[in-house]
Short mmCIF file of C-alpha atoms in Angstrom, two decimals:
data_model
loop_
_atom_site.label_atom_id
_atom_site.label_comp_id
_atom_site.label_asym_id
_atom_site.label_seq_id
_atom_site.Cartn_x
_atom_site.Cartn_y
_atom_site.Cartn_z
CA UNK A 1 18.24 3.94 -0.79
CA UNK A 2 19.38 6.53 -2.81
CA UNK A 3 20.66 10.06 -1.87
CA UNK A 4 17.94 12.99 -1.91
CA UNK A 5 15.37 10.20 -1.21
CA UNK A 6 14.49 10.67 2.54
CA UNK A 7 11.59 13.22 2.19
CA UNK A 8 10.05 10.72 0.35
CA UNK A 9 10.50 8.18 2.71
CA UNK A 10 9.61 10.71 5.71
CA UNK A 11 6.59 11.30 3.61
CA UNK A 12 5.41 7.69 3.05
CA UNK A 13 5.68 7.08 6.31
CA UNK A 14 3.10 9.99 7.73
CA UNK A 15 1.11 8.28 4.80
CA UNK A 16 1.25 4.99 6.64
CA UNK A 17 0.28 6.31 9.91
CA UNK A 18 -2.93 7.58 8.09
CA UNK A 19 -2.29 11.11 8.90
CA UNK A 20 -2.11 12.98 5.24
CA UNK A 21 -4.96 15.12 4.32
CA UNK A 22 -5.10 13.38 1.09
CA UNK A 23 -3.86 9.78 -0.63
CA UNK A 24 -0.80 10.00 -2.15
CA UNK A 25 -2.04 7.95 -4.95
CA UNK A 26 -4.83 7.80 -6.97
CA UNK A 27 -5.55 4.77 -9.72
CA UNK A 28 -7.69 6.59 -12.02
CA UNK A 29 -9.73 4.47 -15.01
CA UNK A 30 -10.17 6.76 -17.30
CA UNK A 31 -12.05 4.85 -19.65
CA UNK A 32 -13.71 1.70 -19.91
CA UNK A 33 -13.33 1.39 -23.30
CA UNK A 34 -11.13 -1.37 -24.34
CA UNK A 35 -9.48 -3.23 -27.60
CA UNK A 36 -8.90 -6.68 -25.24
CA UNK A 37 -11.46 -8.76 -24.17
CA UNK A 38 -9.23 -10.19 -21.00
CA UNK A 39 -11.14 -12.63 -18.98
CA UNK A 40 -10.12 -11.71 -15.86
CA UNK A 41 -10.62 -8.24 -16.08
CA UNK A 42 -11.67 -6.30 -12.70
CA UNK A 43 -13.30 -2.98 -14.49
CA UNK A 44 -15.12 -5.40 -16.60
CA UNK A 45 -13.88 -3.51 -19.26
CA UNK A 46 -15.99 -3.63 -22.60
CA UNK A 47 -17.03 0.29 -24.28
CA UNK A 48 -17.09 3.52 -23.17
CA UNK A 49 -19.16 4.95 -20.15
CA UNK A 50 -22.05 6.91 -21.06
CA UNK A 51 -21.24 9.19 -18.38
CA UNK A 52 -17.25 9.39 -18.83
CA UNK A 53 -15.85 12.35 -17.03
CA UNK A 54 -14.89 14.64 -20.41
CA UNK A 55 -11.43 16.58 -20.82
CA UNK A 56 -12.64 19.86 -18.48
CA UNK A 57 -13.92 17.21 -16.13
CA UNK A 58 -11.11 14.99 -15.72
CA UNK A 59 -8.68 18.57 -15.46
CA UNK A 60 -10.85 19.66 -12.95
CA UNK A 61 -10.15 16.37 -11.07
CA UNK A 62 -6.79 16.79 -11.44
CA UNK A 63 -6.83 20.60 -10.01
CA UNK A 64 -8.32 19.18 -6.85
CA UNK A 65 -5.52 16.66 -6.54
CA UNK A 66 -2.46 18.55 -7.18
CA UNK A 67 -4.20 21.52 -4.51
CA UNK A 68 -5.12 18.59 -2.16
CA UNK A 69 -1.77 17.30 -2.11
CA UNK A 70 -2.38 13.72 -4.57
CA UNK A 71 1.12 12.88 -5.37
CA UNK A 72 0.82 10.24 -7.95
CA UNK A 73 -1.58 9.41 -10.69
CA UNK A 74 -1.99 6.01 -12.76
CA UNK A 75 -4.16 6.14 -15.86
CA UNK A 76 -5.61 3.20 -16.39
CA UNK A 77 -8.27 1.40 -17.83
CA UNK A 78 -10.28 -0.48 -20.16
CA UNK A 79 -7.33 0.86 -22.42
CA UNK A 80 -5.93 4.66 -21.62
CA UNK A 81 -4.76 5.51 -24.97
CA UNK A 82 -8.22 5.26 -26.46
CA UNK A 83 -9.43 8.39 -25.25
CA UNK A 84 -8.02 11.13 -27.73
CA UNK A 85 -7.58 13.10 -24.83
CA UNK A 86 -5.44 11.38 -22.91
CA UNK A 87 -1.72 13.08 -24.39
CA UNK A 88 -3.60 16.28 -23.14
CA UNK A 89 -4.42 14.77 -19.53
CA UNK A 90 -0.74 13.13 -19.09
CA UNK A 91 0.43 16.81 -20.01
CA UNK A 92 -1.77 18.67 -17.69
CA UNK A 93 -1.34 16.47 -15.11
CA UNK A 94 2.40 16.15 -15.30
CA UNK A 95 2.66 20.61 -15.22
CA UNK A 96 0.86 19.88 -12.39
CA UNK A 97 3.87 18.79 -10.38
CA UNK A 98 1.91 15.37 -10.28
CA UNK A 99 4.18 12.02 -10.95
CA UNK A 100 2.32 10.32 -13.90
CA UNK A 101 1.85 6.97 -14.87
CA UNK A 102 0.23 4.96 -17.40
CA UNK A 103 -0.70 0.97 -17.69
CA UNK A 104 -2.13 0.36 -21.60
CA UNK A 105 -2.28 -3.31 -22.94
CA UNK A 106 0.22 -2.32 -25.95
CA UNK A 107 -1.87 -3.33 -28.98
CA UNK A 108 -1.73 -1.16 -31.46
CA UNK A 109 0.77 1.24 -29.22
CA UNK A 110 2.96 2.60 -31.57
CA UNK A 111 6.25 4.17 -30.99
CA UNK A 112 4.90 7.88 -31.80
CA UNK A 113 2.63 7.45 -29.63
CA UNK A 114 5.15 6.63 -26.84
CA UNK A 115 7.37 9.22 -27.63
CA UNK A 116 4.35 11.57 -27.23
CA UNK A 117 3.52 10.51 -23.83
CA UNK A 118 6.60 10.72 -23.24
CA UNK A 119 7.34 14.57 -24.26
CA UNK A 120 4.09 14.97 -22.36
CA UNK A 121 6.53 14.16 -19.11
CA UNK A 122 4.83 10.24 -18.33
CA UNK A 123 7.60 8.96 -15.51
CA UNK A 124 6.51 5.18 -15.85
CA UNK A 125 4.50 3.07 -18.68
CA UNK A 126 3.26 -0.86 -17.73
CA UNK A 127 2.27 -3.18 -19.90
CA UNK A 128 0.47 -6.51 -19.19
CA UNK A 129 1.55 -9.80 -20.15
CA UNK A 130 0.06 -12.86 -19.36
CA UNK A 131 2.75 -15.88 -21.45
CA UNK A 132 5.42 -16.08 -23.26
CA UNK A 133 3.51 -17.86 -25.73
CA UNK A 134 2.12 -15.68 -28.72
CA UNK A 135 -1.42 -18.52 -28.38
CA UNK A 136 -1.90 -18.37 -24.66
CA UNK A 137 -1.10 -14.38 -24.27
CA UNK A 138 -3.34 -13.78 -27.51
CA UNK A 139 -6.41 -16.34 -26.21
CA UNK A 140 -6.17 -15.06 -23.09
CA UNK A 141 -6.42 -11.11 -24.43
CA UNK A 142 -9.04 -12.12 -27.04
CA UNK A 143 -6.99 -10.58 -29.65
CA UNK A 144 -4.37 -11.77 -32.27
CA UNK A 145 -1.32 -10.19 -32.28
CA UNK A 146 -1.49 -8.59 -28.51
CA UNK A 147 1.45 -10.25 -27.19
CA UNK A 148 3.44 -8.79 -30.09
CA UNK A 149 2.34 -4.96 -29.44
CA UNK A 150 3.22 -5.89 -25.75
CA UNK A 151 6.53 -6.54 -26.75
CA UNK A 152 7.03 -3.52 -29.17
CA UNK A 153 5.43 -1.11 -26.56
CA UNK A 154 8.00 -2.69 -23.98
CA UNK A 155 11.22 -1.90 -25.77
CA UNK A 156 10.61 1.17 -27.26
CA UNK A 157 9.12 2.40 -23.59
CA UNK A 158 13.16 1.35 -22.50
CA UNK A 159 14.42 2.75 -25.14
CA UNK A 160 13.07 6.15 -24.52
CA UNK A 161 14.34 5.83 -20.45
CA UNK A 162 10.92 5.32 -19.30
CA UNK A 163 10.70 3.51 -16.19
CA UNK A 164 8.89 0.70 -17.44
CA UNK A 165 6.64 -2.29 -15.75
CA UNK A 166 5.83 -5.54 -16.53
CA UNK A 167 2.74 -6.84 -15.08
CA UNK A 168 1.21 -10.54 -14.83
CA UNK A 169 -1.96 -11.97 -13.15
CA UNK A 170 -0.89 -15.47 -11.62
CA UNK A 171 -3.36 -17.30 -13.30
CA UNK A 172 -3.72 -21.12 -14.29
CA UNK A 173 -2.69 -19.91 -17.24
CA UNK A 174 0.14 -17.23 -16.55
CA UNK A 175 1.62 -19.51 -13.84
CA UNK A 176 3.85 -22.18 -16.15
CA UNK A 177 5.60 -19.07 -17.99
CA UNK A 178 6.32 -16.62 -14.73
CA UNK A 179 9.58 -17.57 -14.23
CA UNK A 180 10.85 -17.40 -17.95
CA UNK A 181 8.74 -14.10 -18.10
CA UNK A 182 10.83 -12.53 -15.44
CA UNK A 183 13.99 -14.04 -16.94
CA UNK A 184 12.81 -12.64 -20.59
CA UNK A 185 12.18 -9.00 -18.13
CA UNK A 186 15.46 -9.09 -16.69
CA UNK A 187 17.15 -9.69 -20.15
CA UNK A 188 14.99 -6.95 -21.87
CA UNK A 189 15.97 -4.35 -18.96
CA UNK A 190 12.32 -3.91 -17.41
CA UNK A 191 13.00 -2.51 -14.49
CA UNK A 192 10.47 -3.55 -12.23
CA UNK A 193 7.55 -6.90 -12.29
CA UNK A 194 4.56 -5.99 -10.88
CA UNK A 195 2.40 -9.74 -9.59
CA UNK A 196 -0.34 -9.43 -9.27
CA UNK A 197 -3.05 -12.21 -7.67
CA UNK A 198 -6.74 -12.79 -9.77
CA UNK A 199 -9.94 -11.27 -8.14
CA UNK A 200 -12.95 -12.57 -8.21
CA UNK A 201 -14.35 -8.90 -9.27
CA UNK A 202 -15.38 -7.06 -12.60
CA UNK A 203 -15.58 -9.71 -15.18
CA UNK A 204 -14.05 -12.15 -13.48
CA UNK A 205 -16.76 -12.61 -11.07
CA UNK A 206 -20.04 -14.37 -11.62
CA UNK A 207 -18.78 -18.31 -11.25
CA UNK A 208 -20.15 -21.34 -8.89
CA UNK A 209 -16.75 -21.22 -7.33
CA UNK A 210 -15.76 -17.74 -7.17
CA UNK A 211 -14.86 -18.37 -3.17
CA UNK A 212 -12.70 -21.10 -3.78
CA UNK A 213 -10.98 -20.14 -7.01
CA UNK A 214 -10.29 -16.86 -4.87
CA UNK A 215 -8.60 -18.71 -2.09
CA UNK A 216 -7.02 -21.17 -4.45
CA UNK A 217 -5.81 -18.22 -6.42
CA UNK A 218 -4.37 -16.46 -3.28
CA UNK A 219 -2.08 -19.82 -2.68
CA UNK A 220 -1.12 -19.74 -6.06
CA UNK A 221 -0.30 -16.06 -6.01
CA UNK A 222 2.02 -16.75 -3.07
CA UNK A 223 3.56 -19.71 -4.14
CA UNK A 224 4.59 -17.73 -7.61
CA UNK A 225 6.54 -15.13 -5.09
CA UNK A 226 8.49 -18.34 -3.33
CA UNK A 227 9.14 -19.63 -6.87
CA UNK A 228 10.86 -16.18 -8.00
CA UNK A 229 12.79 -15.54 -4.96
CA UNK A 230 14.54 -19.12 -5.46
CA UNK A 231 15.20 -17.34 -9.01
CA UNK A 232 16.06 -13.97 -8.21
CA UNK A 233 18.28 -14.96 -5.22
CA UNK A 234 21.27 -15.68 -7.22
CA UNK A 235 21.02 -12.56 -9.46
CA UNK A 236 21.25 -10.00 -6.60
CA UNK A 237 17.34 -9.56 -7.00
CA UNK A 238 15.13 -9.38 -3.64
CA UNK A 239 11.89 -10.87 -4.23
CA UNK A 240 9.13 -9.49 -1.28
CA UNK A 241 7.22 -12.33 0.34
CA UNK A 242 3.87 -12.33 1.61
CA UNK A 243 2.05 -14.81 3.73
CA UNK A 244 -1.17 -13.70 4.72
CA UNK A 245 -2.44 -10.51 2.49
CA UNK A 246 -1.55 -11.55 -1.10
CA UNK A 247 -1.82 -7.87 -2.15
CA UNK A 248 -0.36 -6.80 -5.74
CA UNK A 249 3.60 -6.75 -5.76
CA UNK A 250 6.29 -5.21 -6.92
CA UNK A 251 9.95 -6.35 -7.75
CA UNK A 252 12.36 -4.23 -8.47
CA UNK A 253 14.71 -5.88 -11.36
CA UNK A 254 17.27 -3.19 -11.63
CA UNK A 255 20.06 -2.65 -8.61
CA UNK A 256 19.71 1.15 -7.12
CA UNK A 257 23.06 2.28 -8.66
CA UNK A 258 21.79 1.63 -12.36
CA UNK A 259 22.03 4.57 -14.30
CA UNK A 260 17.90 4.16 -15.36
CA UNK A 261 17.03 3.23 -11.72
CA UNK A 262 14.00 5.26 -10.76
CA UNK A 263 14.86 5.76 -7.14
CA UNK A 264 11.33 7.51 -5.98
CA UNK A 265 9.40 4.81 -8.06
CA UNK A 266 10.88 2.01 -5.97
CA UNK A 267 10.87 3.89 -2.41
CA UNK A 268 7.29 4.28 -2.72
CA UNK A 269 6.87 0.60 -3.36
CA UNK A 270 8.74 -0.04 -0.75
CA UNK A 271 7.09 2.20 1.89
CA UNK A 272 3.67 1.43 0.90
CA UNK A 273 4.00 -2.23 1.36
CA UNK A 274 1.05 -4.37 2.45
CA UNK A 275 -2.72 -3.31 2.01
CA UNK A 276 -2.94 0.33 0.65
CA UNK A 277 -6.77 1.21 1.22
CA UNK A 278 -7.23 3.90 3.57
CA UNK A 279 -3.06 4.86 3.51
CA UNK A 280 -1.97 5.02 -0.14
CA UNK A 281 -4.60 4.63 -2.65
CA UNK A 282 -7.95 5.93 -4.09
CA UNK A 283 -9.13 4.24 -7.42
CA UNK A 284 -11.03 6.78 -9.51
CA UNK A 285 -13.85 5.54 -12.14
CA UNK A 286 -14.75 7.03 -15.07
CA UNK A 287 -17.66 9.15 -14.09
CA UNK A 288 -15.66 10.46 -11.28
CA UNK A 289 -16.95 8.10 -8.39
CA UNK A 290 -14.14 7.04 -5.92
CA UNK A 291 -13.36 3.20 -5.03
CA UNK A 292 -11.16 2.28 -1.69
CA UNK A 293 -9.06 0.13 -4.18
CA UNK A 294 -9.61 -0.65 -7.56
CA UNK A 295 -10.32 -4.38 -6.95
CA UNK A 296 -12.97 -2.98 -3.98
CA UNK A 297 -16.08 -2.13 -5.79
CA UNK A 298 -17.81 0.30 -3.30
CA UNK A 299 -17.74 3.89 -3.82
CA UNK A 300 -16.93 5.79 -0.84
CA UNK A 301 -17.88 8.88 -3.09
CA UNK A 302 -17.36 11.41 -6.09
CA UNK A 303 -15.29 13.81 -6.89
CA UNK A 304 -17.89 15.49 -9.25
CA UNK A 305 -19.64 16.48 -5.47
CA UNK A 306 -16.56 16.17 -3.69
CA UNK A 307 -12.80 17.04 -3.15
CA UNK A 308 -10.71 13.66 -2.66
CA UNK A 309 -10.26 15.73 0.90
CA UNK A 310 -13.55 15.18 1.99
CA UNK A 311 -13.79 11.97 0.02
CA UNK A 312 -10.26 11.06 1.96
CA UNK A 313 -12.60 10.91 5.30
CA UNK A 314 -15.25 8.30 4.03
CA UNK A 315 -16.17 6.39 7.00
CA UNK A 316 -14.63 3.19 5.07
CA UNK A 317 -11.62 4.67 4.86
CA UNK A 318 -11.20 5.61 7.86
CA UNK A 319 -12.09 2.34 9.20
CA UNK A 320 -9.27 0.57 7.37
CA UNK A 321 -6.98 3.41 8.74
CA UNK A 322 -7.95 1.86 12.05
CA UNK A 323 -7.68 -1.60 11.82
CA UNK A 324 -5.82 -4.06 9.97
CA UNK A 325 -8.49 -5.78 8.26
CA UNK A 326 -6.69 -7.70 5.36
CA UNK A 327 -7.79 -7.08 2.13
CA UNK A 328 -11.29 -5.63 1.51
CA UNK A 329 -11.75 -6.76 -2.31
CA UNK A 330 -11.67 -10.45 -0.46
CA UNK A 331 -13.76 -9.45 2.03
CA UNK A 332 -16.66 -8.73 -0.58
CA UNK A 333 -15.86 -11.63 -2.19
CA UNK A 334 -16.42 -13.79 0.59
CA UNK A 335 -19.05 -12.24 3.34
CA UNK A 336 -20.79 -9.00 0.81
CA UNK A 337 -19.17 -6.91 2.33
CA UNK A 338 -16.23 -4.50 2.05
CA UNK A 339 -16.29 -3.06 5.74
CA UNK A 340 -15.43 -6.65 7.70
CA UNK A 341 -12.40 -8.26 8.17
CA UNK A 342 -10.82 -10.68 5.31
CA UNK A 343 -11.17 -13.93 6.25
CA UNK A 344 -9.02 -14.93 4.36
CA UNK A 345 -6.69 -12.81 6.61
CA UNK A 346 -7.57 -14.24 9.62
CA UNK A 347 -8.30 -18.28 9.22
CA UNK A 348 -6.10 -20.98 7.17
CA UNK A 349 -6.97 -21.26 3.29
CA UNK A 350 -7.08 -25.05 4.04
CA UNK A 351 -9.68 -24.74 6.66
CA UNK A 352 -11.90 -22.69 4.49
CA UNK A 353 -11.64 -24.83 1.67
CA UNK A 354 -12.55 -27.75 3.57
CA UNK A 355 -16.08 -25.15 4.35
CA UNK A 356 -16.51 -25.18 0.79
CA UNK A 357 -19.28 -27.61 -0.87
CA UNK A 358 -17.47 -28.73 -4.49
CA UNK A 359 -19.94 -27.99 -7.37
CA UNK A 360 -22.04 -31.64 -8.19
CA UNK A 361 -21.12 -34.46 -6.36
CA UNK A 362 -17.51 -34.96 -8.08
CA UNK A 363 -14.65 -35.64 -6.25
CA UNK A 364 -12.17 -33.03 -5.22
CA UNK A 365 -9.70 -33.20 -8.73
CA UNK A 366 -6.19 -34.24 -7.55
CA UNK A 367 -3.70 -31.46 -8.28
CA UNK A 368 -2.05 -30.89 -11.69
CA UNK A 369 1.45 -32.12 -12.04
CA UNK A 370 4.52 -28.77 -10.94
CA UNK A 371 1.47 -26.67 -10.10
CA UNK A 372 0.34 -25.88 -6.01
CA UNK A 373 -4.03 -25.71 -7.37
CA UNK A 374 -6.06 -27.93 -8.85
CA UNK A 375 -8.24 -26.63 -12.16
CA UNK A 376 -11.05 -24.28 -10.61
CA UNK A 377 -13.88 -22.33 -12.00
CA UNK A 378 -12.98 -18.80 -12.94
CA UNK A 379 -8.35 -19.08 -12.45
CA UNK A 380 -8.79 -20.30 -16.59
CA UNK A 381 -10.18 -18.95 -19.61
CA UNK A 382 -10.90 -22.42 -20.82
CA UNK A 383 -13.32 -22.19 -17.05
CA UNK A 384 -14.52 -18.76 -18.54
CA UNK A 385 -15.46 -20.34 -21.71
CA UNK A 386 -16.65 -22.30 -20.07
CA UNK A 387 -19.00 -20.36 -18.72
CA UNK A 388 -20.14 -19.05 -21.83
CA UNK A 389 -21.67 -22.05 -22.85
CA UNK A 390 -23.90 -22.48 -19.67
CA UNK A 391 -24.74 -18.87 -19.42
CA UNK A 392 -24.97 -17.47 -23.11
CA UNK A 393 -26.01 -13.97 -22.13
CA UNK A 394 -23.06 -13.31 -20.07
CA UNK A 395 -20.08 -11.74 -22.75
#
């Protein structure tokens, strides 16, 4: 760890004992609106919000976190950059003393609009990419040409000195290319892969099999951080391993002495390791209400009505500060609920499985060849197409 670095860790730490006032992070969607059409998409992200929180809102929001002690912000979305506002947000929020981030699908990102955000003070851009391939990144993104404005937004982002993120969803159909993509990330100087395993939440949600492509994804998820640290091993990189929450992960691809290392950056990550609801993390909507995490979809309350002080005390949140209860999006997915324990946490994937009636009266599908899953409903878009064919009105 670097020099200069230990109030941060000092701070992380009172974070993880649940004893700050506040989250130190807040994942805010700004918008729903969205140029992709991703499959797997947890806001469900389609148009604008009737009830979007406007530029005086969304300041006001941002007065309550910097006085409240909110360290770190991520805009997200939908797609950030199609709210004219958002330059104006990234700058207000940055004055602010807040570190600012931004995650934006690069289509269409061009490098004025980069070097804005980035005279606005943004500390860290990510950018989504789900294959190497130009077809499979494109199908899967719904949009021609995506993977190609991923790449542009990538290496101008670097060449500015913004601390930039890559960011896949271990998917059936991410899961060939992840090791080549974090090759192709090491080589383009990204300084830090984000994994990240599929939910069965927002748009992805809806299937027959939504349990079991959940727990299938999980494995999968797992097995992609076994396959990297095999990879990374020999290049000096450490590659975190999981084995029972499967929680969003990242890698840091750059050594701490590199000149564009982003020291705080990678201390949080490392402090905040494991589940963050309750410790870490709000996720904000657009309208202002609060989620535990933004693949939990229960409001714990809004900060039109509320400081994230008060919101900070919701009797979920406290809960989680309480017990270790694996992760909460999972426990929706599989009991309803977000206040019970995981259990997925708690019981062997191979047990539940085995719980889990297969859809018609088909054989369990023998495994595909190099791959630790076999095909289920809702870890493809070919399943999500799928879909579309049985169920027309769902888009």
């Amino acid at each position: 760890m670097q020099s200069g670095m230990t109030w941060l860790k000092d701070y992380m730490a009172t974070a993880k004992s649940g004893e700050l006032a506040a989250p130190p992070s807040a994942w805010w969607i700004v918008t729903r609106a969205c140029n992709l059409k991703c499959y797997y998409c947890f806001a469900d992200a389609r148009k604008r919000d009737p009830d979007e929180l406007d530029t005086a809102g969304a300041k006001a929001v941002l007065d309550d976190f910097a006085d409240s002690g909110v360290m770190f912000v991520t805009f997200l979305g939908g797609e950030p950059l199609t709210r004219k506002d958002i330059y104006e947000l990234v700058d207000y929020s940055t004055d602010l003393g807040i570190y600012t981030a931004l995650l934006t699908n690069g289509l269409n990102v061009r490098p004025e609009k980069i070097d804005k955000l980035v005279d606005g003070g943004l500390e860290m851009i990510g950018v989504s990419i789900d294959s190497k391939d130009d077809a499979v990144h494109d199908a899967v993104r719904g949009v021609a040409g995506s993977l190609a404005g991923a790449k542009g937004t990538i290496r101008h982002a670097i060449q500015r000195g913004l601390r930039t993120s890559v960011r896949i969803v271990v998917s059936e159909d991410s899961y060939p290319a992840i090791p080549d993509l974090f090759r192709w990330a090491i080589d383009e100087g990204v300084e830090e892969l984000i994994l990240l395993p599929i939910f069965m939440v927002g748009r992805a949600a809806g299937g027959a099999e939504d349990r079991r492509a959940d727990l299938v994804g999980k494995q999968l998820f797992l097995s992609t951080l076994e396959r990297l640290r095999d990879i990374g091993e020999p290049l000096g990189i450490t590659v975190p391993q999981q084995t029972r929450l499967a929680c969003p992960q990242g890698i840091e691809l750059r050594a701490p002495d590199h000149e564009l290392h982003h020291a705080g950056h990678a201390v949080g990550f490392e402090q905040s390791a494991g589940c963050k609801v309750g410790r870490f993390m709000v996720s904000v909507q657009p309208n202002g209400d609060v989620f535990s995490c933004p693949f939990v979809h229960a409001k714990v309350g809004s900060l039109r009505e509320q400081s994230i002080v008060d919101i900070w005390q919701a009797p979920l949140l406290r809960k989680a500060r309480a017990e270790d209860m694996g992760c909460l999006a999972r426990s929706i997915i599989h009991t309803g609920r977000a206040d019970v324990t995981d259990p997925t946490y708690v019981r062997p994937a191979a047990e539940m499985l085995a719980e889990l009636p297969l859809p018609g009266t088909a054989p369990a599908p023998a495994p595909v060849a190099e791959q630790p899953f076999f095909p289920v409903d809702g870890l493809s878009l070919a399943s999500h197409r799928a879909r579309a064919v049985t169920s027309p009105t769902r888009s």
